[in-house]
Short mmCIF file of C-alpha atoms and ligand atoms in Angstrom, two decimals:
data_model
loop_
_atom_site.label_atom_id
_atom_site.label_comp_id
_atom_site.label_asym_id
_atom_site.label_seq_id
_atom_site.Cartn_x
_atom_site.Cartn_y
_atom_site.Cartn_z
CA UNK A 226 -13.91 -31.60 -20.06
CA UNK A 227 -12.55 -29.56 -23.02
CA UNK A 228 -10.70 -26.45 -21.85
CA UNK A 229 -11.80 -23.00 -22.99
CA UNK A 230 -9.16 -21.47 -25.34
CA UNK A 231 -8.29 -17.99 -24.02
CA UNK A 232 -6.21 -15.06 -25.22
CA UNK A 233 -5.39 -12.26 -22.75
CA UNK A 234 -4.46 -8.84 -24.13
CA UNK A 235 -2.88 -6.90 -21.30
CA UNK A 236 -0.55 -4.16 -20.04
CA UNK A 237 1.31 -5.70 -17.04
CA UNK A 238 0.74 -4.22 -14.57
CA UNK A 239 0.50 -5.78 -11.13
CA UNK A 240 -3.16 -6.74 -11.48
CA UNK A 241 -2.56 -7.97 -15.05
CA UNK A 242 0.09 -10.29 -13.58
CA UNK A 243 -2.43 -11.72 -11.10
CA UNK A 244 -4.83 -12.22 -14.03
CA UNK A 245 -2.26 -14.16 -16.07
CA UNK A 246 -1.36 -16.30 -13.03
CA UNK A 247 -5.02 -17.06 -12.33
CA UNK A 248 -5.79 -18.02 -15.93
CA UNK A 249 -2.67 -20.20 -16.11
CA UNK A 250 -3.62 -22.06 -12.94
CA UNK A 251 -7.23 -22.81 -13.94
CA UNK A 252 -8.10 -26.34 -15.08
CA UNK A 253 -10.97 -24.84 -17.10
CA UNK A 254 -8.86 -22.52 -19.26
CA UNK A 255 -6.23 -23.02 -21.98
CA UNK A 256 -4.22 -19.79 -22.13
CA UNK A 257 -3.06 -19.98 -25.77
CA UNK A 258 -1.72 -16.46 -26.28
CA UNK A 259 -0.84 -13.25 -24.45
CA UNK A 260 -0.64 -9.95 -26.37
CA UNK A 261 1.00 -7.01 -24.55
CA UNK A 262 -0.12 -3.44 -25.28
CA UNK A 263 1.07 -0.06 -24.04
CA UNK A 264 -0.81 1.12 -20.94
CA UNK A 265 0.25 0.94 -17.29
CA UNK A 266 3.84 1.32 -18.47
CA UNK A 267 5.44 1.72 -21.91
CA UNK A 268 5.21 -1.09 -24.45
CA UNK A 269 8.88 -2.08 -24.05
CA UNK A 270 8.12 -2.79 -20.37
CA UNK A 271 4.75 -4.49 -20.90
CA UNK A 272 6.41 -6.70 -23.52
CA UNK A 273 9.32 -7.55 -21.20
CA UNK A 274 6.92 -8.20 -18.32
CA UNK A 275 4.82 -10.66 -20.34
CA UNK A 276 7.91 -12.61 -21.44
CA UNK A 277 9.32 -12.63 -17.91
CA UNK A 278 6.00 -13.72 -16.38
CA UNK A 279 5.78 -16.58 -18.87
CA UNK A 280 9.19 -17.76 -17.60
CA UNK A 281 8.46 -17.42 -13.88
CA UNK A 282 4.85 -18.68 -14.00
CA UNK A 283 5.75 -21.44 -16.45
CA UNK A 284 3.20 -20.25 -19.03
CA UNK A 285 3.58 -21.97 -22.42
CA UNK A 286 1.77 -19.84 -25.02
CA UNK A 287 2.26 -17.49 -27.98
CA UNK A 288 3.29 -13.92 -27.13
CA UNK A 289 2.39 -11.46 -29.89
CA UNK A 290 3.76 -7.95 -29.36
CA UNK A 291 1.11 -5.23 -29.80
CA UNK A 292 0.78 -1.49 -30.10
CA UNK A 293 3.41 0.91 -28.81
CA UNK A 294 1.00 3.85 -28.53
CA UNK A 295 -2.73 4.61 -28.55
CA UNK A 296 -4.65 5.30 -31.76
CA UNK A 297 -5.43 8.72 -30.26
CA UNK A 298 -4.66 10.22 -26.85
CA UNK A 299 -2.43 13.28 -26.63
CA UNK A 300 -2.77 13.22 -22.83
CA UNK A 301 -1.47 9.66 -22.36
CA UNK A 302 0.51 9.08 -19.21
CA UNK A 303 1.59 5.83 -17.61
CA UNK A 304 0.48 4.38 -14.25
CA UNK A 305 3.93 3.58 -12.89
CA UNK A 306 2.91 5.31 -9.67
CA UNK A 307 0.55 2.43 -9.02
CA UNK A 308 2.51 -0.50 -10.45
CA UNK A 309 6.12 0.47 -9.74
CA UNK A 310 8.74 1.68 -12.25
CA UNK A 311 8.96 -1.71 -14.01
CA UNK A 312 5.19 -2.23 -13.94
CA UNK A 313 5.33 -5.42 -11.85
CA UNK A 314 6.12 -4.12 -8.39
CA UNK A 315 9.16 -5.83 -6.86
CA UNK A 316 9.15 -8.87 -9.16
CA UNK A 317 12.58 -9.44 -10.74
CA UNK A 318 13.03 -11.59 -13.85
CA UNK A 319 16.77 -12.03 -14.27
CA UNK A 320 17.66 -13.37 -17.74
CA UNK A 321 14.44 -13.86 -19.72
CA UNK A 322 14.28 -16.97 -21.92
CA UNK A 323 10.77 -16.69 -23.43
CA UNK A 324 10.79 -15.41 -27.03
CA UNK A 325 7.98 -13.42 -28.72
CA UNK A 326 6.00 -14.79 -31.66
CA UNK A 327 7.10 -13.58 -35.11
CA UNK A 328 3.53 -12.32 -35.69
CA UNK A 329 2.20 -9.10 -34.10
CA UNK A 330 -0.63 -9.19 -31.55
CA UNK A 331 -3.47 -8.56 -34.02
CA UNK A 332 -2.35 -11.38 -36.31
CA UNK A 333 -1.89 -13.83 -33.41
CA UNK A 334 -5.39 -12.94 -32.17
CA UNK A 335 -6.96 -13.42 -35.62
CA UNK A 336 -5.05 -16.62 -36.46
CA UNK A 337 -6.11 -18.23 -33.17
CA UNK A 338 -9.69 -16.93 -33.52
CA UNK A 339 -10.01 -18.65 -36.89
CA UNK A 340 -8.24 -21.81 -35.61
CA UNK A 341 -10.62 -21.98 -32.62
CA UNK A 342 -13.58 -20.43 -34.43
CA UNK A 343 -16.66 -20.21 -32.20
CA UNK A 344 -14.75 -21.39 -29.10
CA UNK A 345 -12.14 -18.69 -28.40
CA UNK A 346 -12.62 -16.25 -25.53
CA UNK A 347 -10.75 -12.99 -26.09
CA UNK A 348 -10.04 -10.99 -22.93
CA UNK A 349 -8.60 -7.47 -22.83
CA UNK A 350 -7.44 -6.07 -19.50
CA UNK A 351 -5.53 -3.09 -20.86
CA UNK A 352 -6.21 -0.35 -23.40
CA UNK A 353 -8.08 -1.66 -26.45
CA UNK A 354 -5.56 -0.54 -29.08
CA UNK A 355 -4.65 -4.08 -30.19
CA UNK A 356 -8.28 -5.19 -30.38
CA UNK A 357 -9.29 -2.19 -32.50
CA UNK A 358 -6.30 -2.76 -34.77
CA UNK A 359 -7.30 -6.40 -35.20
CA UNK A 360 -10.86 -5.37 -36.10
CA UNK A 361 -9.60 -2.80 -38.63
CA UNK A 362 -7.49 -5.49 -40.35
CA UNK A 363 -9.95 -8.40 -39.88
CA UNK A 364 -13.57 -7.10 -39.67
CA UNK A 365 -14.88 -10.68 -39.50
CA UNK A 366 -13.18 -11.27 -36.10
CA UNK A 367 -16.51 -11.08 -34.15
CA UNK A 368 -18.00 -14.16 -35.80
CA UNK A 369 -15.11 -16.30 -34.57
CA UNK A 370 -15.32 -15.33 -30.88
CA UNK A 371 -17.30 -17.18 -28.23
CA UNK A 372 -17.05 -14.22 -25.83
CA UNK A 373 -15.18 -10.92 -25.52
CA UNK A 374 -14.47 -9.79 -21.95
CA UNK A 375 -12.76 -6.62 -20.77
CA UNK A 376 -11.60 -5.18 -17.52
CA UNK A 377 -12.40 -1.56 -18.21
CA UNK A 378 -14.97 1.18 -18.00
CA UNK A 379 -17.75 0.97 -15.45
CA UNK A 380 -20.09 3.36 -13.67
CA UNK A 381 -17.33 5.68 -12.45
CA UNK A 382 -13.78 6.75 -13.37
CA UNK A 383 -10.28 6.63 -11.92
CA UNK A 384 -8.40 9.01 -14.21
CA UNK A 385 -8.38 12.41 -12.56
CA UNK A 386 -6.28 14.74 -14.69
CA UNK A 387 -8.41 15.03 -17.83
CA UNK A 388 -11.65 13.21 -17.07
CA UNK A 389 -13.54 12.47 -13.87
CA UNK A 390 -15.62 9.76 -15.51
CA UNK A 391 -13.06 7.71 -17.42
CA UNK A 392 -11.52 4.42 -16.34
CA UNK A 393 -7.80 4.12 -17.23
CA UNK A 394 -7.94 1.37 -19.89
CA UNK A 395 -10.67 3.17 -21.81
CA UNK A 396 -9.10 6.61 -21.22
CA UNK A 397 -5.74 5.58 -22.68
CA UNK A 398 -7.35 4.89 -26.07
CA UNK A 399 -11.02 5.97 -26.26
CA UNK A 400 -11.06 5.88 -30.07
CA UNK A 401 -10.00 2.22 -29.99
CA UNK A 402 -12.57 1.50 -27.28
CA UNK A 403 -15.33 3.22 -29.26
CA UNK A 404 -14.54 1.16 -32.36
CA UNK A 405 -14.45 -2.06 -30.30
CA UNK A 406 -17.77 -1.38 -28.50
CA UNK A 407 -19.45 -0.65 -31.84
CA UNK A 408 -18.39 -4.00 -33.35
CA UNK A 409 -18.20 -6.53 -30.50
CA UNK A 410 -20.66 -7.64 -27.79
CA UNK A 411 -18.66 -6.73 -24.67
CA UNK A 412 -18.71 -8.38 -21.24
CA UNK A 413 -17.53 -5.36 -19.24
CA UNK A 414 -15.98 -5.88 -15.80
CA UNK A 415 -15.72 -2.25 -14.78
CA UNK A 416 -14.50 -0.30 -11.77
CA UNK A 417 -17.82 -0.55 -9.93
CA UNK A 418 -17.37 -4.33 -9.91
CA UNK A 419 -13.62 -4.46 -9.24
CA UNK A 420 -13.86 -2.04 -6.31
CA UNK A 421 -16.70 -4.10 -4.83
CA UNK A 422 -14.29 -7.07 -4.95
CA UNK A 423 -11.41 -5.23 -3.23
CA UNK A 424 -8.94 -7.44 -1.37
CA UNK A 425 -8.42 -6.69 2.33
CA UNK A 426 -4.94 -6.18 3.82
CA UNK A 427 -5.37 -9.34 5.92
CA UNK A 428 -6.12 -11.25 2.72
CA UNK A 429 -2.80 -10.10 1.24
CA UNK A 430 -1.05 -11.23 4.43
CA UNK A 431 -2.64 -14.65 4.08
CA UNK A 432 -1.70 -14.86 0.39
CA UNK A 433 1.93 -14.05 1.23
CA UNK A 434 1.87 -16.72 3.95
CA UNK A 435 0.37 -19.33 1.58
CA UNK A 436 3.11 -18.58 -0.96
CA UNK A 437 5.81 -18.87 1.74
CA UNK A 438 9.25 -19.53 0.25
CA UNK A 439 7.98 -21.83 -2.51
CA UNK A 440 9.93 -21.00 -5.69
CA UNK A 441 6.82 -21.51 -7.86
CA UNK A 442 4.95 -18.88 -5.85
CA UNK A 443 7.68 -16.20 -5.97
CA UNK A 444 5.73 -13.91 -8.33
CA UNK A 445 2.51 -14.05 -6.30
CA UNK A 446 4.36 -13.51 -3.02
CA UNK A 447 6.08 -10.40 -4.39
CA UNK A 448 2.87 -9.07 -5.99
CA UNK A 449 0.87 -9.56 -2.80
CA UNK A 450 3.47 -7.98 -0.53
CA UNK A 451 3.84 -5.06 -2.96
CA UNK A 452 0.08 -4.56 -3.30
CA UNK A 453 -0.40 -4.36 0.46
CA UNK A 454 2.60 -2.06 1.03
CA UNK A 455 1.78 0.24 -1.91
CA UNK A 456 -1.84 0.53 -0.91
CA UNK A 457 -1.03 1.33 2.74
CA UNK A 458 1.68 3.85 1.84
CA UNK A 459 0.12 5.60 -1.17
CA UNK A 460 -3.59 5.19 -0.76
CA UNK A 461 -3.91 3.92 -4.33
CA UNK A 462 -6.63 1.42 -5.06
CA UNK A 463 -3.92 -1.23 -5.20
CA UNK A 464 -5.95 -3.58 -3.10
CA UNK A 465 -8.29 -3.73 -6.07
CA UNK A 466 -6.98 -6.60 -8.21
CA UNK A 467 -9.02 -5.34 -11.17
CA UNK A 468 -7.86 -7.64 -13.98
CA UNK A 469 -8.02 -10.88 -12.01
CA UNK A 470 -11.78 -10.31 -11.50
CA UNK A 471 -12.28 -10.44 -15.28
CA UNK A 472 -10.59 -13.86 -15.36
CA UNK A 473 -12.57 -14.98 -12.30
CA UNK A 474 -15.81 -14.05 -14.05
CA UNK A 475 -14.93 -16.55 -16.81
CA UNK A 476 -13.83 -19.34 -14.44
CA UNK A 477 -16.83 -19.08 -12.07
CA UNK A 478 -20.05 -17.36 -13.25
CA UNK A 479 -21.14 -17.08 -9.59
CA UNK A 480 -18.39 -14.50 -8.90
CA UNK A 481 -19.75 -11.70 -11.12
CA UNK A 482 -23.36 -10.84 -12.10
CA UNK A 483 -24.02 -8.94 -15.35
CA UNK A 484 -26.92 -6.81 -16.69
CA UNK A 485 -27.48 -6.11 -20.40
CA UNK A 486 -27.41 -2.44 -21.48
CA UNK A 487 -26.48 -0.22 -24.43
CA UNK A 488 -23.05 1.35 -23.87
CA UNK A 489 -21.01 3.74 -25.95
CA UNK A 490 -17.58 5.29 -25.38
CA UNK A 491 -17.14 9.08 -25.47
CA UNK A 492 -14.02 9.58 -27.58
CA UNK A 493 -14.19 13.21 -28.72
CA UNK A 494 -11.05 14.86 -27.36
CA UNK A 495 -12.72 18.02 -26.03
CA UNK A 496 -15.63 16.27 -24.29
CA UNK A 497 -15.58 16.70 -20.48
CA UNK A 498 -16.38 12.99 -20.17
CA UNK A 499 -13.60 11.94 -22.62
CA UNK A 500 -13.12 8.19 -22.17
CA UNK A 501 -16.35 7.48 -20.31
CA UNK A 502 -18.31 4.27 -20.92
CA UNK A 503 -21.78 5.84 -21.08
CA UNK A 504 -24.24 3.20 -19.85
CA UNK A 505 -27.90 3.51 -20.88
CA UNK A 506 -29.48 1.97 -17.75
CA UNK A 507 -33.06 3.01 -18.53
CA UNK A 508 -33.18 2.43 -22.29
CA UNK A 509 -33.64 6.12 -23.18
CA UNK A 510 -31.26 5.78 -26.14
CA UNK A 511 -33.66 3.38 -27.81
CA UNK A 512 -30.63 1.41 -28.92
CA UNK A 513 -30.36 -2.35 -28.50
CA UNK A 514 -28.17 -3.50 -25.59
CA UNK A 515 -24.63 -4.31 -26.76
CA UNK A 516 -22.85 -4.81 -23.46
CA UNK A 517 -23.10 -7.07 -20.41
CA UNK A 518 -22.26 -4.75 -17.53
CA UNK A 519 -20.86 -6.30 -14.33
CA UNK A 520 -23.09 -5.04 -11.53
CA UNK A 521 -22.81 -7.66 -8.71
CA UNK A 522 -19.82 -9.50 -7.21
CA UNK A 523 -19.25 -12.21 -4.62
CA UNK A 524 -16.11 -10.79 -2.98
CA UNK A 525 -15.44 -13.69 -0.56
CA UNK A 526 -15.73 -16.19 -3.43
CA UNK A 527 -13.26 -14.12 -5.48
CA UNK A 528 -10.75 -13.87 -2.63
CA UNK A 529 -11.00 -17.63 -2.03
CA UNK A 530 -10.12 -18.11 -5.72
CA UNK A 531 -7.03 -15.90 -5.31
CA UNK A 532 -5.87 -17.85 -2.24
CA UNK A 533 -6.46 -21.18 -3.99
CA UNK A 534 -4.34 -19.83 -6.85
CA UNK A 535 -1.48 -19.02 -4.46
CA UNK A 536 -1.77 -22.53 -3.01
CA UNK A 537 -1.61 -24.04 -6.54
CA UNK A 538 1.68 -22.29 -7.31
CA UNK A 539 3.13 -22.98 -3.85
CA UNK A 540 2.52 -26.71 -4.32
CA UNK A 541 3.96 -26.90 -7.89
O1 RIB B 878 -8.34 0.99 -14.27
C1 RIB B 878 -7.72 -0.25 -13.95
C2 RIB B 878 -7.12 -0.86 -15.17
O2 RIB B 878 -6.10 -0.01 -15.69
C3 RIB B 878 -6.41 -2.19 -14.88
O3 RIB B 878 -6.47 -3.01 -16.02
C4 RIB B 878 -4.98 -1.77 -14.63
O4 RIB B 878 -4.05 -2.81 -14.90
C5 RIB B 878 -4.82 -0.66 -15.62
O5 RIB B 878 -4.53 -1.27 -16.89
CA1 CA B 879 -4.38 -3.88 -16.97
#
């Protein structure tokens, strides 16, 4: 069966790293490009992490470097507290061999969208700065995409210092998110879904055991041990492997259930709900639905997929 061509725009990030590993291990997906953006950590680290993960996970694809800062967010701060100072927990890369593409993220995305017109799935699991930039330069991008999926937004927030209702990826660049939601049909895997698919501590223990000392599973062993330890020590939602659920929703439609609603992003800087994905559940806006909102998950099915992924790398 023909594989689905996939580009992942991301800000690794521990959960972004799981997402890249899951996509790379799926027989249904052809990961043709990864485009790092600023987000969890600064762009120099997200760029380095993508190149290093390509080496250690044996991912052969284009890497187009993206934005170094949001289109607009004077309050931006990183999430190193959740992901560790490097952004990828305790994973160490040593000398990185992978080289970036000469083209920037937005040109890699557009080139591949045209090359795979009508078949490409574009997935964004970080702030939407690169996607908005691509749309500003290439307004015909939507007609080339088969599907656009994000990990972001949702029915509640996780950014506490300036907005109680914003999810981090949207909050980092709400202007970009607003422009993206107004031009693309979005499949939104938000916090309500990712938290419902939270991974239990015992599941992390089993994932570490499956990885064992296999060299191919080094990244996943480190990520899983870090996620469990960080979550137990700091109470972060680190047992929520947010970004991997977005990939899982593409691999297996049974894992995530979506409902169709109109959604807009609040991007005015002085709004109390700055960065919120405002979901019109009852149609009061009178506007046509533009977003498939993840509302149901099969958590055991998702966790089985993560363990199978660990097994795949351990046996390589
Ligand atoms: O709010 C969770 C999202 O923000 C995830 O994508 C995580 O990696 C961070 O980017
Ligand atoms: Ca992310």
